[in-house]
């Protein structure tokens, strides 16, 4: 279980992973060395699973975000694993989730434009193993929401 200080450190790292430890330490009321030890412990325990940059995909030319619901013919573990391995090889797929409900998987795909998405659909999605149905929806607008850390720690209050 993490305490209030660890929670504050996680929120600060989630909002700016490049913040200097000295700044994080000052914000949570710790010495720099104590803060460094806590960050290392959070990393070692898996509370921090990695660091990365949030990319401006539209600025990089990826103007289409598709949410793709896929239904498979079976839910046998070997078939699910085969499907998941195949999806992992497709450029543009940024998320793949096994979900409950009518569909089996939901993919989030970034594409440059509709022609690029159509190519991904034709060359990759339509050839995935075990696929019975594919339903694509296109994101018209992304609504800003809370960051992951804010949502996680608001739920634990």
PDB file of C-alpha atoms in Angstrom:
ATOM      1  CA  UNK A   1       0.000   0.000   0.000  1.00  0.00           C
ATOM      2  CA  UNK A   2       1.264   3.437  -0.819  1.00  0.00           C
ATOM      3  CA  UNK A   3       0.966   6.351   1.554  1.00  0.00           C
ATOM      4  CA  UNK A   4      -0.017   9.958   0.940  1.00  0.00           C
ATOM      5  CA  UNK A   5       3.531  11.029   0.067  1.00  0.00           C
ATOM      6  CA  UNK A   6       3.998   8.187  -2.428  1.00  0.00           C
ATOM      7  CA  UNK A   7       0.658   9.122  -3.977  1.00  0.00           C
ATOM      8  CA  UNK A   8       1.780  12.733  -4.322  1.00  0.00           C
ATOM      9  CA  UNK A   9       5.062  11.626  -5.900  1.00  0.00           C
ATOM     10  CA  UNK A  10       3.186   9.426  -8.383  1.00  0.00           C
ATOM     11  CA  UNK A  11       0.878  12.289  -9.351  1.00  0.00           C
ATOM     12  CA  UNK A  12       3.838  14.614  -9.889  1.00  0.00           C
ATOM     13  CA  UNK A  13       5.721  12.025 -11.967  1.00  0.00           C
ATOM     14  CA  UNK A  14       2.590  11.360 -14.039  1.00  0.00           C
ATOM     15  CA  UNK A  15       2.140  15.045 -14.795  1.00  0.00           C
ATOM     16  CA  UNK A  16       5.832  15.672 -15.568  1.00  0.00           C
ATOM     17  CA  UNK A  17       8.188  12.706 -15.547  1.00  0.00           C
ATOM     18  CA  UNK A  18      11.061  15.028 -16.423  1.00  0.00           C
ATOM     19  CA  UNK A  19      10.675  17.137 -13.289  1.00  0.00           C
ATOM     20  CA  UNK A  20      13.907  17.196 -11.280  1.00  0.00           C
ATOM     21  CA  UNK A  21      13.876  15.123  -8.103  1.00  0.00           C
ATOM     22  CA  UNK A  22      14.743  18.293  -6.174  1.00  0.00           C
ATOM     23  CA  UNK A  23      11.488  19.899  -7.363  1.00  0.00           C
ATOM     24  CA  UNK A  24       9.410  16.802  -6.539  1.00  0.00           C
ATOM     25  CA  UNK A  25      11.071  16.553  -3.116  1.00  0.00           C
ATOM     26  CA  UNK A  26      10.270  20.183  -2.336  1.00  0.00           C
ATOM     27  CA  UNK A  27       6.620  19.735  -3.382  1.00  0.00           C
ATOM     28  CA  UNK A  28       6.097  16.672  -1.160  1.00  0.00           C
ATOM     29  CA  UNK A  29       8.178  17.887   1.797  1.00  0.00           C
ATOM     30  CA  UNK A  30      11.100  15.453   1.608  1.00  0.00           C
ATOM     31  CA  UNK A  31      14.839  15.733   1.222  1.00  0.00           C
ATOM     32  CA  UNK A  32      16.148  14.984  -2.243  1.00  0.00           C
ATOM     33  CA  UNK A  33      17.763  11.719  -1.108  1.00  0.00           C
ATOM     34  CA  UNK A  34      14.598  10.506   0.659  1.00  0.00           C
ATOM     35  CA  UNK A  35      12.548  11.374  -2.437  1.00  0.00           C
ATOM     36  CA  UNK A  36      15.014   9.532  -4.684  1.00  0.00           C
ATOM     37  CA  UNK A  37      14.727   6.423  -2.478  1.00  0.00           C
ATOM     38  CA  UNK A  38      10.930   6.577  -2.636  1.00  0.00           C
ATOM     39  CA  UNK A  39      10.931   6.967  -6.435  1.00  0.00           C
ATOM     40  CA  UNK A  40      13.301   4.004  -6.760  1.00  0.00           C
ATOM     41  CA  UNK A  41      11.059   1.937  -4.465  1.00  0.00           C
ATOM     42  CA  UNK A  42       7.979   2.881  -6.520  1.00  0.00           C
ATOM     43  CA  UNK A  43       9.802   1.818  -9.683  1.00  0.00           C
ATOM     44  CA  UNK A  44      11.051  -1.455  -8.151  1.00  0.00           C
ATOM     45  CA  UNK A  45       7.596  -2.370  -6.832  1.00  0.00           C
ATOM     46  CA  UNK A  46       5.945  -1.810 -10.220  1.00  0.00           C
ATOM     47  CA  UNK A  47       3.925   1.226  -9.116  1.00  0.00           C
ATOM     48  CA  UNK A  48       5.824   3.083 -11.853  1.00  0.00           C
ATOM     49  CA  UNK A  49       5.960   0.862 -14.919  1.00  0.00           C
ATOM     50  CA  UNK A  50       7.838   3.253 -17.178  1.00  0.00           C
ATOM     51  CA  UNK A  51       8.248   6.776 -18.455  1.00  0.00           C
ATOM     52  CA  UNK A  52       7.349   8.226 -21.814  1.00  0.00           C
ATOM     53  CA  UNK A  53       6.334  11.248 -23.809  1.00  0.00           C
ATOM     54  CA  UNK A  54       2.777  12.034 -24.898  1.00  0.00           C
ATOM     55  CA  UNK A  55       3.041  12.635 -28.608  1.00  0.00           C
ATOM     56  CA  UNK A  56       0.971  15.104 -30.585  1.00  0.00           C
ATOM     57  CA  UNK A  57      -0.249  12.532 -33.086  1.00  0.00           C
ATOM     58  CA  UNK A  58      -2.208  15.121 -35.099  1.00  0.00           C
ATOM     59  CA  UNK A  59       0.890  17.330 -35.372  1.00  0.00           C
ATOM     60  CA  UNK A  60       2.793  14.248 -36.563  1.00  0.00           C
ATOM     61  CA  UNK A  61       0.289  13.757 -39.378  1.00  0.00           C
ATOM     62  CA  UNK A  62      -1.972  11.108 -37.827  1.00  0.00           C
ATOM     63  CA  UNK A  63      -5.358  12.790 -38.173  1.00  0.00           C
ATOM     64  CA  UNK A  64      -7.620   9.744 -37.839  1.00  0.00           C
ATOM     65  CA  UNK A  65      -8.298   7.851 -34.620  1.00  0.00           C
ATOM     66  CA  UNK A  66     -10.390   4.722 -35.091  1.00  0.00           C
ATOM     67  CA  UNK A  67     -11.959   2.604 -32.365  1.00  0.00           C
ATOM     68  CA  UNK A  68     -12.375  -0.849 -33.832  1.00  0.00           C
ATOM     69  CA  UNK A  69     -14.548  -3.548 -32.257  1.00  0.00           C
ATOM     70  CA  UNK A  70     -13.657  -7.073 -33.337  1.00  0.00           C
ATOM     71  CA  UNK A  71     -15.540 -10.301 -32.751  1.00  0.00           C
ATOM     72  CA  UNK A  72     -13.773 -13.626 -33.109  1.00  0.00           C
ATOM     73  CA  UNK A  73     -15.229 -17.011 -33.982  1.00  0.00           C
ATOM     74  CA  UNK A  74     -13.978 -18.612 -30.753  1.00  0.00           C
ATOM     75  CA  UNK A  75     -12.717 -17.615 -27.343  1.00  0.00           C
ATOM     76  CA  UNK A  76     -10.284 -20.520 -27.024  1.00  0.00           C
ATOM     77  CA  UNK A  77      -7.111 -19.275 -25.334  1.00  0.00           C
ATOM     78  CA  UNK A  78      -4.840 -20.372 -28.194  1.00  0.00           C
ATOM     79  CA  UNK A  79      -6.990 -18.460 -30.699  1.00  0.00           C
ATOM     80  CA  UNK A  80      -6.956 -15.347 -28.506  1.00  0.00           C
ATOM     81  CA  UNK A  81      -3.172 -15.562 -28.196  1.00  0.00           C
ATOM     82  CA  UNK A  82      -2.770 -16.004 -31.970  1.00  0.00           C
ATOM     83  CA  UNK A  83      -4.988 -12.966 -32.593  1.00  0.00           C
ATOM     84  CA  UNK A  84      -3.086 -10.862 -30.031  1.00  0.00           C
ATOM     85  CA  UNK A  85       0.298 -11.756 -31.550  1.00  0.00           C
ATOM     86  CA  UNK A  86      -0.965 -10.775 -35.007  1.00  0.00           C
ATOM     87  CA  UNK A  87      -2.383  -7.450 -33.752  1.00  0.00           C
ATOM     88  CA  UNK A  88       0.925  -6.597 -32.071  1.00  0.00           C
ATOM     89  CA  UNK A  89       2.569  -6.621 -35.516  1.00  0.00           C
ATOM     90  CA  UNK A  90       0.252  -3.989 -37.057  1.00  0.00           C
ATOM     91  CA  UNK A  91       1.635  -0.457 -37.279  1.00  0.00           C
ATOM     92  CA  UNK A  92      -0.926   2.070 -36.145  1.00  0.00           C
ATOM     93  CA  UNK A  93      -2.507  -0.078 -33.431  1.00  0.00           C
ATOM     94  CA  UNK A  94      -1.795   1.767 -30.190  1.00  0.00           C
ATOM     95  CA  UNK A  95      -4.132  -0.164 -27.891  1.00  0.00           C
ATOM     96  CA  UNK A  96      -5.654  -3.628 -27.917  1.00  0.00           C
ATOM     97  CA  UNK A  97      -8.017  -4.697 -25.139  1.00  0.00           C
ATOM     98  CA  UNK A  98      -9.877  -7.953 -24.578  1.00  0.00           C
ATOM     99  CA  UNK A  99     -13.304  -6.703 -23.479  1.00  0.00           C
ATOM    100  CA  UNK A 100     -16.620  -7.967 -22.214  1.00  0.00           C
ATOM    101  CA  UNK A 101     -19.820  -7.524 -24.182  1.00  0.00           C
ATOM    102  CA  UNK A 102     -20.739  -8.347 -27.761  1.00  0.00           C
ATOM    103  CA  UNK A 103     -17.271  -7.830 -29.172  1.00  0.00           C
ATOM    104  CA  UNK A 104     -14.143  -9.627 -28.053  1.00  0.00           C
ATOM    105  CA  UNK A 105     -11.543  -6.922 -28.665  1.00  0.00           C
ATOM    106  CA  UNK A 106     -11.397  -3.160 -28.974  1.00  0.00           C
ATOM    107  CA  UNK A 107      -8.481  -1.646 -30.863  1.00  0.00           C
ATOM    108  CA  UNK A 108      -7.414   1.966 -30.979  1.00  0.00           C
ATOM    109  CA  UNK A 109      -5.756   2.756 -34.281  1.00  0.00           C
ATOM    110  CA  UNK A 110      -4.035   5.921 -35.464  1.00  0.00           C
ATOM    111  CA  UNK A 111      -3.932   6.577 -39.210  1.00  0.00           C
ATOM    112  CA  UNK A 112      -2.807   9.476 -41.351  1.00  0.00           C
ATOM    113  CA  UNK A 113      -6.133   9.765 -43.169  1.00  0.00           C
ATOM    114  CA  UNK A 114      -9.075   7.636 -44.314  1.00  0.00           C
ATOM    115  CA  UNK A 115      -7.070   6.170 -47.191  1.00  0.00           C
ATOM    116  CA  UNK A 116      -4.402   5.058 -44.723  1.00  0.00           C
ATOM    117  CA  UNK A 117      -7.052   3.516 -42.455  1.00  0.00           C
ATOM    118  CA  UNK A 118      -8.642   1.759 -45.432  1.00  0.00           C
ATOM    119  CA  UNK A 119      -5.224   0.297 -46.282  1.00  0.00           C
ATOM    120  CA  UNK A 120      -4.754  -0.934 -42.692  1.00  0.00           C
ATOM    121  CA  UNK A 121      -8.223  -2.480 -42.779  1.00  0.00           C
ATOM    122  CA  UNK A 122      -7.643  -4.185 -46.128  1.00  0.00           C
ATOM    123  CA  UNK A 123      -4.065  -5.348 -45.555  1.00  0.00           C
ATOM    124  CA  UNK A 124      -4.184  -6.195 -41.863  1.00  0.00           C
ATOM    125  CA  UNK A 125      -7.498  -6.102 -39.990  1.00  0.00           C
ATOM    126  CA  UNK A 126      -9.362  -8.176 -42.562  1.00  0.00           C
ATOM    127  CA  UNK A 127      -6.616 -10.793 -42.427  1.00  0.00           C
ATOM    128  CA  UNK A 128      -6.420 -11.221 -38.662  1.00  0.00           C
ATOM    129  CA  UNK A 129      -6.928 -14.834 -37.554  1.00  0.00           C
ATOM    130  CA  UNK A 130     -10.394 -15.843 -36.387  1.00  0.00           C
ATOM    131  CA  UNK A 131     -12.141 -12.540 -37.128  1.00  0.00           C
ATOM    132  CA  UNK A 132     -15.900 -12.760 -37.728  1.00  0.00           C
ATOM    133  CA  UNK A 133     -16.900  -9.074 -37.556  1.00  0.00           C
ATOM    134  CA  UNK A 134     -15.135  -5.714 -37.616  1.00  0.00           C
ATOM    135  CA  UNK A 135     -16.943  -2.505 -36.616  1.00  0.00           C
ATOM    136  CA  UNK A 136     -15.052   0.768 -36.911  1.00  0.00           C
ATOM    137  CA  UNK A 137     -15.939   4.084 -35.310  1.00  0.00           C
ATOM    138  CA  UNK A 138     -14.009   7.275 -35.873  1.00  0.00           C
ATOM    139  CA  UNK A 139     -13.255   9.754 -33.120  1.00  0.00           C
ATOM    140  CA  UNK A 140     -14.682  13.151 -34.019  1.00  0.00           C
ATOM    141  CA  UNK A 141     -13.310  14.944 -30.973  1.00  0.00           C
ATOM    142  CA  UNK A 142     -11.283  13.882 -27.956  1.00  0.00           C
ATOM    143  CA  UNK A 143     -12.623  15.384 -24.769  1.00  0.00           C
ATOM    144  CA  UNK A 144      -9.956  16.272 -22.194  1.00  0.00           C
ATOM    145  CA  UNK A 145     -10.314  14.266 -19.009  1.00  0.00           C
ATOM    146  CA  UNK A 146      -8.268  13.811 -15.884  1.00  0.00           C
ATOM    147  CA  UNK A 147      -4.854  12.245 -16.107  1.00  0.00           C
ATOM    148  CA  UNK A 148      -4.449   8.638 -15.058  1.00  0.00           C
ATOM    149  CA  UNK A 149      -2.881   9.465 -11.692  1.00  0.00           C
ATOM    150  CA  UNK A 150      -5.579  12.028 -10.834  1.00  0.00           C
ATOM    151  CA  UNK A 151      -8.322   9.518 -11.655  1.00  0.00           C
ATOM    152  CA  UNK A 152      -6.647   6.700  -9.709  1.00  0.00           C
ATOM    153  CA  UNK A 153      -6.006   8.709  -6.581  1.00  0.00           C
ATOM    154  CA  UNK A 154      -9.374  10.476  -6.619  1.00  0.00           C
ATOM    155  CA  UNK A 155     -11.012   7.023  -6.466  1.00  0.00           C
ATOM    156  CA  UNK A 156      -9.016   6.043  -3.365  1.00  0.00           C
ATOM    157  CA  UNK A 157     -10.073   9.019  -1.244  1.00  0.00           C
TER     158      UNK A 157
END
